[in-house]
Amino acid sequence: MIELASLSNLTAQALGTFVPAILSDATSNGIPASIAAPELRWAGLILLLPVISAVLCGLCAAMRVKSKLPGLITAVSLVASFGLTLWLFLSLSNADGPVAARTVHLFDWITLSWEPTHQHAATRWTSVTAPFALYIDSLTLLWMLFVTGLGSLIAIYATEYMESDVGKGYARFFGCVSIFLFAMGALVMGGNLILLYLGWEGVGLASYLLVGYYYTKPSAVDAAKKAFIMNRIGDAGLALGIFLIWVNYGSLEYSALFEAMQGAGADGASASWTREAIPYLIMLGAFGKSAQFPLFTWLPDAMEGPTPVSALIHAATMVTAGVYLIARLYPLFELHPHALETVAWIGCFTALLAATIGMAQYDIKRVFAYSTVSQLGYMFLGLGVGTSFGAVYHVFTHAFFKALLFLCCGAIMHGMAGQLDLRKMSGLRNVKGFGIISWTFLVGCLCLAAFPFSSGYFSKDAIIGQAFASDNPNFNFLGWVAVLTAGLTSYYAFRVWFRVCGGPTKYEAGDEVHSDADEAHDDDHGHGHAPAATTHHAAEHWHPHGPRIAINAVLLVICAGALLAAVPAYNAMSGGSNWVQRMVAHSSAFEGAQLHDAHGAEHAHHALSFTGIQDVHTATSVVASVFGMAGLLIALYLHLLNRSAADHLRNGLLSNSLTRWLPIAMENKWYVDEIYHWTFRVPLWALAHVSHFADKNLIDGVVVNGVARLPMDLARLFQPLYNGVLQGYAATMAGGLALILAWVFWIWMQGV
Amino acid sequence: MIDAIMNSSHVLVLATDSASDRSSINMALLLSAILFTCGLIGFLSRRNMIIMFLCTELMFQASALALIAFGKVHHDVSGEVFVIFILTVAAAEAALALGLIVLLYRRRETLDSEAWSELKEA
């Protein structure tokens, strides 16, 4: 314990004592003013390249191209896009100075203005402008680097992974990936909230299309609809939030908005409910997109999509959009401390809930899906307790190691004919061709479990340490929950690894076995398609096959990325500065001074003082490591050394009537889906049927048909008058005429 | 009655006279009313379709005559212009109606309108 403490002391310097130095060279409010930079117009190409790629993929689909051309087009354009991002980053970052925010106006998009009216004095603003402009600051660059970088790598991976669909859905797949990359770019680089919203909806669309990629499979279609609808609930909140931001601050462009918000923070007087509601509405949007507590159930179901999609969209990039949104609007959230506290509570609760569910799942992709939800919870906890650096750093490291984990799952699924059940695979590390998968998988698990001195360790401790450093006792409590969750994380990550890669070699094929002849020369797997006819012959001669060069190379590169993501923290330990922290500090996500007066480095007495360690970040590292190691050791015992003990434990829990509920509830995902089913779906379904009944009988039956029947029945009443005698009709007309004349005459006589 | 007709034709001839006396207008209107009543009575009392058609023509012309009289009162030629239109339309309508009557006659070998009373509703 003492040795560990002295090791971690170095970490503390990296994480704890850095901020005051930053404060001195940042501007007083932390947000540098933006500079118009028309010379950077070429940065628009970063967005344009995926659009061109999407159009070309569409053409390929229309012309029924039967080759890997669409994958090649996408990979090339995304790599070019990444190259441009890197160039942009290098050209903007100088030796040690801050990256000043730059706005690049590409073209006018929405320009509305109107005359002020005297009747409506309340409408103070007379214009809405949303040009298609880029806002490039260090937060944007950080995000774009890993979005385009991982996007290119995963596109390369997918060229091999999706090859069974060449000529069928191949072009559609890569077209959707290109659309996603454009939308994500617009979301991150857009200079105003409308452009962000465009990207926000665009990534939602791409996610929908890709989750439902296997559209002949009912479960995939349901998952796609679920993802889209649950996101829509969040998006409604975001849209309302954007409206209210305009109503209160009069602009939607970041540069103008941040100025207005700092003014608002200064006067602080005109706090109306519309202003108070903004962060909560924005939060709803962020929670929908990033799968946080009330709206998280779509993400595990979204694993129905092809695995590269799970890695790119549902682990590394799109689901971090909510974190980006709050980090980008951090000045807004800092005006509302209670909103930030809500973010912290929800994030922490989600982290714990999802971790407990992940512990009990058998489908390895689902384990990591719940893990993603849980890690996103950490990011929101970080934002909530006031360390946007910790949150962004965790986004950054998580993007690499979670993409790696998913790509490993995908490679296993690819090689094992769709097998994902961790009970049916064991000892894959000894299977020919699975070596690289197994060891890169281990690296991913180590980072996820926050094993000491891995990248996940530094980023997670930055968040938990800040929770303990806070004076707020609630945050200290959340810190303890987060530490416990770190232990659970370690357990479920290694549960998967020990089960799948460790132990004696034993495996069963999944349900996508094709004939042996097919296997030999052509990896013809229809992942996710209707199960192929599994003949006895094929099952007997089936053998797993390792991935080829594209998948292995991408796994190694991302594995290197996951390891290298720790470098900024090492750099900080050796007296330099953390690159990510520097990037965050010079963007709008910079934590304002009011949140940092409670910084733990100066506090002699903090929530973890009982450990006898002065510095709160060191103490956090030690405590979290202890929990993490405990989780790892439990997983080691239950899932590698003595696997029957795991079953005994489960049976023991089930046989005891007091603890029975626990494994059942965890395996059934705490019945959240069922609760939603009974509280929302069933009442809505009933309401729909009542409405349908009312529509058929009341609206159609009584009102519409009733009105139509009235003249008909009246006509029946007078029908006998129409006896078919022409003179009778004429006499009636003449009589009527005579009556009218008599009436007119009578009126006339009255007048005289 | 003859006198009234003579008077009204006088009015028609001297339509340009701006200082026309009220009684001649009244005479024209009276003639119009009489013509209309004749037509109406004929229409109600006769069953021969040709006679009935002629009676409708009579009512038609009665209204045309009234329009001319009003045009005269208001020193406005549109009344007369309107009558020209009515005459044109009535000519076309007469051709149509007589053709119809011929067709109806061929069907039932009679001109009695009663023969078609089963065209009543329901």
Coordinates of N, CA and C in Angstrom, one line a residue, chain A residues 535-693:
Chain A
T535 N -26.2 -27.4 -41.7 CA -26.2 -28.8 -41.9 C -25.2 -29.5 -40.9
H536 N -25.5 -30.8 -40.7 CA -24.5 -31.5 -39.8 C -23.2 -31.5 -40.5
H537 N -23.2 -31.7 -41.7 CA -21.9 -31.7 -42.4 C -21.1 -30.5 -42.2
A538 N -21.8 -29.3 -42.4 CA -21.0 -28.1 -42.2 C -20.6 -27.9 -40.8
A539 N -21.4 -28.2 -39.8 CA -21.1 -28.0 -38.4 C -19.9 -28.8 -38.0
E540 N -19.8 -30.0 -38.6 CA -18.7 -30.9 -38.2 C -17.4 -30.4 -38.8
H541 N -17.4 -29.8 -40.0 CA -16.2 -29.4 -40.6 C -15.9 -27.9 -40.4
W542 N -16.7 -27.3 -39.6 CA -16.4 -25.9 -39.4 C -15.2 -25.7 -38.5
H543 N -14.4 -24.6 -38.9 CA -13.3 -24.3 -38.0 C -13.2 -22.8 -38.0
P544 N -12.8 -22.2 -36.8 CA -12.7 -20.8 -36.7 C -11.5 -20.3 -37.6
H545 N -11.7 -19.1 -38.2 CA -10.6 -18.6 -39.0 C -10.2 -17.2 -38.5
G546 N -9.0 -16.9 -38.3 CA -8.5 -15.7 -37.9 C -8.7 -14.6 -38.9
P547 N -8.7 -13.3 -38.5 CA -8.8 -12.2 -39.4 C -7.6 -12.1 -40.3
R548 N -7.7 -11.3 -41.4 CA -6.6 -11.1 -42.2 C -6.0 -9.7 -41.9
I549 N -5.2 -9.2 -42.9 CA -4.3 -8.1 -42.6 C -5.1 -6.8 -42.2
A550 N -6.2 -6.5 -42.9 CA -6.9 -5.2 -42.6 C -7.3 -5.2 -41.1
I551 N -8.0 -6.2 -40.7 CA -8.5 -6.2 -39.3 C -7.4 -6.3 -38.3
N552 N -6.4 -7.1 -38.5 CA -5.3 -7.2 -37.6 C -4.5 -5.9 -37.5
A553 N -4.2 -5.3 -38.6 CA -3.5 -4.0 -38.6 C -4.3 -2.9 -37.9
V554 N -5.6 -2.8 -38.1 CA -6.4 -1.8 -37.4 C -6.4 -2.1 -35.9
L555 N -6.5 -3.4 -35.5 CA -6.5 -3.7 -34.1 C -5.2 -3.2 -33.5
L556 N -4.1 -3.5 -34.2 CA -2.8 -3.1 -33.6 C -2.6 -1.6 -33.5
V557 N -3.1 -0.9 -34.5 CA -3.0 0.6 -34.5 C -3.8 1.2 -33.4
I558 N -5.1 0.7 -33.2 CA -5.9 1.3 -32.2 C -5.4 0.9 -30.8
C559 N -4.8 -0.3 -30.7 CA -4.2 -0.8 -29.5 C -3.1 0.2 -29.1
A560 N -2.3 0.5 -30.1 CA -1.2 1.5 -29.8 C -1.8 2.8 -29.4
G561 N -2.9 3.2 -30.1 CA -3.6 4.5 -29.7 C -4.1 4.4 -28.3
A562 N -4.7 3.3 -27.9 CA -5.2 3.2 -26.5 C -4.0 3.3 -25.5
L563 N -2.9 2.7 -25.8 CA -1.7 2.8 -24.9 C -1.2 4.2 -24.9
L564 N -1.1 4.8 -26.1 CA -0.5 6.1 -26.2 C -1.3 7.2 -25.6
A565 N -2.6 6.9 -25.5 CA -3.5 7.9 -24.9 C -3.1 8.3 -23.4
A566 N -2.3 7.4 -22.9 CA -1.8 7.7 -21.5 C -0.6 8.7 -21.5
V567 N 0.0 8.9 -22.7 CA 1.2 9.7 -22.8 C 1.0 11.1 -22.2
P568 N -0.1 11.8 -22.6 CA -0.2 13.1 -22.0 C -0.1 13.1 -20.5
A569 N -0.6 12.1 -19.8 CA -0.6 12.0 -18.4 C 0.8 11.8 -17.9
Y570 N 1.6 10.9 -18.6 CA 3.0 10.6 -18.2 C 3.8 11.9 -18.4
N571 N 3.5 12.6 -19.5 CA 4.2 13.9 -19.7 C 4.0 14.8 -18.6
A572 N 2.7 14.9 -18.1 CA 2.5 15.7 -16.9 C 3.2 15.2 -15.7
M573 N 3.3 13.9 -15.5 CA 4.0 13.4 -14.3 C 5.5 13.8 -14.3
S574 N 6.0 13.8 -15.5 CA 7.5 14.1 -15.6 C 7.7 15.6 -15.7
G575 N 6.7 16.4 -15.2 CA 6.9 17.8 -15.1 C 6.5 18.7 -16.2
G576 N 6.0 18.0 -17.3 CA 5.5 18.8 -18.4 C 4.1 19.1 -18.2
S577 N 3.3 19.3 -19.3 CA 1.9 19.6 -19.1 C 1.1 18.6 -19.9
N578 N -0.1 18.3 -19.4 CA -0.9 17.3 -20.1 C -1.5 18.0 -21.3
W579 N -1.3 17.4 -22.4 CA -1.7 18.0 -23.7 C -3.2 18.1 -23.7
V580 N -3.9 17.1 -23.2 CA -5.4 17.2 -23.3 C -5.9 18.3 -22.4
Q581 N -5.2 18.4 -21.2 CA -5.6 19.5 -20.3 C -5.4 20.8 -20.9
R582 N -4.3 21.0 -21.6 CA -4.0 22.2 -22.2 C -5.0 22.6 -23.3
M583 N -5.4 21.5 -24.0 CA -6.4 21.7 -25.1 C -7.7 22.2 -24.4
V584 N -8.2 21.5 -23.4 CA -9.4 21.8 -22.8 C -9.4 23.2 -22.1
A585 N -8.3 23.5 -21.5 CA -8.2 24.8 -20.8 C -8.3 26.0 -21.7
H586 N -8.0 25.8 -23.0 CA -8.1 26.9 -23.9 C -9.3 26.9 -24.8
S587 N -10.3 26.2 -24.3 CA -11.6 26.1 -25.1 C -12.7 26.6 -24.2
S588 N -13.9 26.6 -24.7 CA -15.0 27.0 -24.0 C -15.3 26.1 -22.8
A589 N -14.7 24.9 -22.9 CA -15.0 23.9 -21.8 C -14.2 24.1 -20.6
F590 N -13.4 25.2 -20.6 CA -12.6 25.5 -19.4 C -13.4 25.7 -18.2
E591 N -13.0 25.0 -17.1 CA -13.8 25.2 -15.8 C -13.5 26.6 -15.3
G592 N -14.6 27.3 -15.0 CA -14.4 28.7 -14.5 C -13.8 28.7 -13.2
A593 N -13.3 29.8 -12.8 CA -12.6 30.0 -11.5 C -13.5 29.6 -10.3
Q594 N -14.8 29.9 -10.5 CA -15.7 29.6 -9.3 C -15.8 28.2 -8.9
L595 N -15.5 27.3 -9.9 CA -15.5 25.9 -9.6 C -14.2 25.4 -9.1
H596 N -13.2 26.2 -9.3 CA -11.9 25.7 -8.9 C -11.4 26.2 -7.6
D597 N -12.1 27.1 -7.0 CA -11.7 27.5 -5.6 C -11.7 26.4 -4.7
A598 N -12.4 25.3 -5.0 CA -12.5 24.2 -4.1 C -11.5 23.1 -4.6
H599 N -10.5 23.5 -5.2 CA -9.6 22.4 -5.8 C -8.8 21.8 -4.6
G600 N -8.7 20.5 -4.8 CA -8.3 19.6 -3.7 C -6.8 19.8 -3.3
A601 N -6.0 20.2 -4.3 CA -4.6 20.2 -4.0 C -4.2 21.0 -2.8
E602 N -5.0 22.1 -2.6 CA -4.7 23.0 -1.5 C -5.3 22.5 -0.2
H603 N -6.2 21.6 -0.3 CA -7.0 21.2 0.9 C -6.2 20.2 1.7
A604 N -5.9 20.5 2.9 CA -5.2 19.5 3.8 C -6.2 18.4 4.2
H605 N -7.4 18.8 4.4 CA -8.4 17.8 4.8 C -9.4 17.5 3.7
H606 N -9.5 16.3 3.3 CA -10.4 16.0 2.2 C -11.1 14.7 2.5
A607 N -12.0 14.3 1.6 CA -12.8 13.2 1.9 C -12.1 11.9 2.1
L608 N -10.9 11.8 1.6 CA -10.1 10.5 1.7 C -8.9 10.7 2.7
S609 N -9.0 11.6 3.6 CA -7.9 11.9 4.5 C -7.6 10.7 5.3
F610 N -8.5 9.8 5.5 CA -8.3 8.6 6.4 C -7.2 7.7 5.8
T611 N -6.9 7.9 4.5 CA -5.8 7.0 4.0 C -4.4 7.5 4.4
G612 N -4.4 8.7 5.0 CA -3.1 9.3 5.4 C -2.4 9.9 4.3
I613 N -3.0 10.0 3.1 CA -2.3 10.7 2.0 C -2.8 12.1 1.9
Q614 N -1.8 13.0 1.8 CA -2.2 14.4 1.8 C -3.0 14.8 0.5
D615 N -2.5 14.4 -0.6 CA -3.0 14.8 -1.9 C -4.3 14.0 -2.3
V616 N -5.3 14.7 -2.6 CA -6.6 14.0 -2.9 C -6.5 13.1 -4.1
H617 N -5.8 13.5 -5.1 CA -5.7 12.7 -6.3 C -4.9 11.4 -6.1
T618 N -3.8 11.5 -5.3 CA -3.1 10.3 -5.0 C -3.9 9.4 -4.2
A619 N -4.6 9.9 -3.2 CA -5.5 9.1 -2.4 C -6.5 8.4 -3.3
T620 N -7.1 9.1 -4.2 CA -8.1 8.5 -5.1 C -7.5 7.4 -5.9
S621 N -6.3 7.6 -6.4 CA -5.6 6.6 -7.2 C -5.5 5.4 -6.4
V622 N -5.1 5.5 -5.2 CA -4.8 4.3 -4.4 C -6.1 3.6 -4.1
V623 N -7.1 4.4 -3.7 CA -8.4 3.7 -3.3 C -9.0 3.1 -4.5
A624 N -9.0 3.8 -5.7 CA -9.7 3.2 -6.9 C -8.9 2.0 -7.4
S625 N -7.6 2.1 -7.2 CA -6.8 0.9 -7.7 C -7.1 -0.3 -6.8
V626 N -7.2 -0.1 -5.5 CA -7.6 -1.2 -4.6 C -8.9 -1.8 -5.1
F627 N -9.9 -1.0 -5.3 CA -11.1 -1.6 -5.8 C -11.0 -2.2 -7.1
G628 N -10.2 -1.6 -8.0 CA -10.1 -2.2 -9.4 C -9.4 -3.5 -9.3
M629 N -8.3 -3.6 -8.5 CA -7.6 -4.9 -8.4 C -8.5 -5.9 -7.7
A630 N -9.3 -5.5 -6.8 CA -10.2 -6.5 -6.1 C -11.1 -7.1 -7.2
G631 N -11.7 -6.2 -8.0 CA -12.6 -6.7 -9.1 C -11.8 -7.6 -10.0
L632 N -10.6 -7.3 -10.4 CA -9.8 -8.1 -11.3 C -9.6 -9.5 -10.6
L633 N -9.2 -9.5 -9.3 CA -8.9 -10.7 -8.7 C -10.1 -11.6 -8.6
I634 N -11.2 -11.0 -8.2 CA -12.5 -11.8 -8.2 C -12.8 -12.4 -9.5
A635 N -12.6 -11.6 -10.6 CA -12.9 -12.2 -11.9 C -11.9 -13.3 -12.2
L636 N -10.6 -13.1 -11.8 CA -9.6 -14.1 -12.0 C -10.0 -15.4 -11.4
Y637 N -10.5 -15.3 -10.1 CA -10.8 -16.5 -9.4 C -12.1 -17.2 -10.0
L638 N -13.1 -16.4 -10.2 CA -14.4 -16.9 -10.7 C -14.4 -17.4 -12.1
H639 N -13.6 -16.8 -12.9 CA -13.8 -17.0 -14.4 C -12.5 -17.6 -15.0
L640 N -11.5 -17.8 -14.3 CA -10.3 -18.5 -14.9 C -9.9 -19.6 -14.0
L641 N -9.6 -19.4 -12.7 CA -9.0 -20.4 -11.9 C -10.1 -21.5 -11.5
N642 N -11.3 -21.0 -11.1 CA -12.3 -21.9 -10.6 C -13.6 -21.6 -11.2
R643 N -13.8 -22.0 -12.4 CA -15.1 -21.5 -13.1 C -16.3 -22.0 -12.5
S644 N -16.2 -23.2 -11.9 CA -17.4 -23.8 -11.3 C -17.9 -22.9 -10.1
A645 N -16.9 -22.2 -9.5 CA -17.3 -21.3 -8.4 C -18.3 -20.3 -8.8
A646 N -18.2 -19.8 -10.0 CA -19.1 -18.7 -10.5 C -20.5 -19.3 -10.5
D647 N -20.6 -20.5 -11.0 CA -22.0 -21.1 -11.1 C -22.5 -21.4 -9.7
H648 N -21.5 -21.9 -8.8 CA -21.9 -22.1 -7.4 C -22.4 -20.8 -6.7
L649 N -21.7 -19.7 -7.0 CA -22.1 -18.5 -6.4 C -23.5 -18.1 -6.9
R650 N -23.7 -18.2 -8.2 CA -25.0 -17.8 -8.8 C -26.1 -18.7 -8.2
N651 N -25.8 -20.0 -8.1 CA -26.9 -20.9 -7.6 C -27.1 -20.6 -6.1
G652 N -26.0 -20.3 -5.4 CA -26.1 -20.0 -4.0 C -27.0 -18.7 -3.8
L653 N -26.8 -17.7 -4.6 CA -27.6 -16.5 -4.5 C -29.1 -16.8 -4.9
L654 N -29.3 -17.7 -5.9 CA -30.6 -18.0 -6.3 C -31.4 -18.8 -5.3
S655 N -30.6 -19.7 -4.5 CA -31.3 -20.6 -3.6 C -31.7 -19.9 -2.3
N656 N -31.0 -18.8 -2.0 CA -31.3 -18.0 -0.8 C -32.4 -17.0 -1.2
S657 N -33.5 -17.1 -0.4 CA -34.7 -16.3 -0.8 C -34.4 -14.8 -0.6
L658 N -33.5 -14.5 0.3 CA -33.2 -13.1 0.5 C -32.4 -12.4 -0.6
T659 N -31.5 -13.2 -1.3 CA -30.7 -12.6 -2.3 C -31.1 -13.1 -3.7
R660 N -32.2 -13.8 -3.8 CA -32.7 -14.3 -5.0 C -32.9 -13.3 -6.1
W661 N -33.4 -12.1 -5.7 CA -33.8 -11.1 -6.6 C -32.6 -10.5 -7.3
L662 N -31.4 -10.6 -6.7 CA -30.3 -9.8 -7.2 C -29.8 -10.3 -8.6
P663 N -29.4 -11.6 -8.7 CA -29.0 -12.1 -10.0 C -30.1 -12.0 -11.0
I664 N -31.3 -12.3 -10.6 CA -32.4 -12.2 -11.6 C -32.6 -10.8 -12.1
A665 N -32.6 -9.8 -11.2 CA -32.8 -8.5 -11.6 C -31.6 -8.0 -12.5
M666 N -30.4 -8.4 -12.1 CA -29.3 -8.0 -12.9 C -29.3 -8.6 -14.3
E667 N -29.6 -9.9 -14.4 CA -29.6 -10.5 -15.7 C -30.7 -10.0 -16.6
N668 N -31.8 -9.5 -15.9 CA -32.9 -8.9 -16.7 C -32.8 -7.4 -16.8
K669 N -31.6 -6.9 -16.6 CA -31.4 -5.5 -16.9 C -32.2 -4.6 -15.9
W670 N -32.4 -5.1 -14.7 CA -33.2 -4.3 -13.7 C -34.6 -4.1 -14.2
Y671 N -35.0 -4.8 -15.2 CA -36.4 -4.7 -15.7 C -36.7 -3.3 -16.2
V672 N -35.7 -2.5 -16.6 CA -35.9 -1.1 -17.0 C -36.8 -1.1 -18.3
D673 N -36.4 -2.0 -19.2 CA -37.2 -2.1 -20.5 C -38.7 -2.5 -20.2
E674 N -38.8 -3.4 -19.2 CA -40.2 -3.8 -18.8 C -41.0 -2.7 -18.2
I675 N -40.2 -1.9 -17.3 CA -40.9 -0.8 -16.6 C -41.3 0.2 -17.7
Y676 N -40.5 0.5 -18.6 CA -40.8 1.4 -19.7 C -42.0 0.9 -20.5
H677 N -42.0 -0.4 -20.7 CA -43.1 -1.1 -21.4 C -44.4 -0.8 -20.7
W678 N -44.4 -1.0 -19.4 CA -45.7 -0.9 -18.7 C -46.1 0.5 -18.4
T679 N -45.1 1.4 -18.2 CA -45.5 2.7 -17.8 C -45.7 3.6 -19.0
F680 N -45.0 3.4 -20.1 CA -45.1 4.2 -21.3 C -45.8 3.5 -22.5
R681 N -45.3 2.4 -22.8 CA -45.8 1.8 -24.0 C -47.2 1.3 -23.9
V682 N -47.5 0.6 -22.8 CA -48.9 0.1 -22.6 C -49.9 1.2 -22.5
P683 N -49.7 2.2 -21.6 CA -50.7 3.3 -21.6 C -50.8 4.0 -22.9
L684 N -49.7 4.2 -23.6 CA -49.8 4.8 -25.0 C -50.6 3.9 -25.9
W685 N -50.3 2.6 -25.8 CA -51.0 1.7 -26.7 C -52.5 1.7 -26.4
A686 N -52.8 1.8 -25.1 CA -54.2 1.8 -24.7 C -54.9 3.1 -25.2
L687 N -54.1 4.2 -25.0 CA -54.6 5.5 -25.5 C -54.8 5.5 -27.0
A688 N -53.9 4.9 -27.7 CA -54.0 4.8 -29.1 C -55.3 4.1 -29.5
H689 N -55.6 3.0 -28.8 CA -56.8 2.2 -29.2 C -58.0 2.9 -28.8
V690 N -58.0 3.6 -27.6 CA -59.2 4.4 -27.3 C -59.4 5.5 -28.3
S691 N -58.3 6.2 -28.7 CA -58.4 7.2 -29.7 C -59.0 6.7 -31.0
H692 N -58.5 5.5 -31.4 CA -58.9 4.8 -32.6 C -60.4 4.6 -32.5
F693 N -60.9 4.0 -31.4 CA -62.3 3.7 -31.2 C -63.1 5.0 -31.3

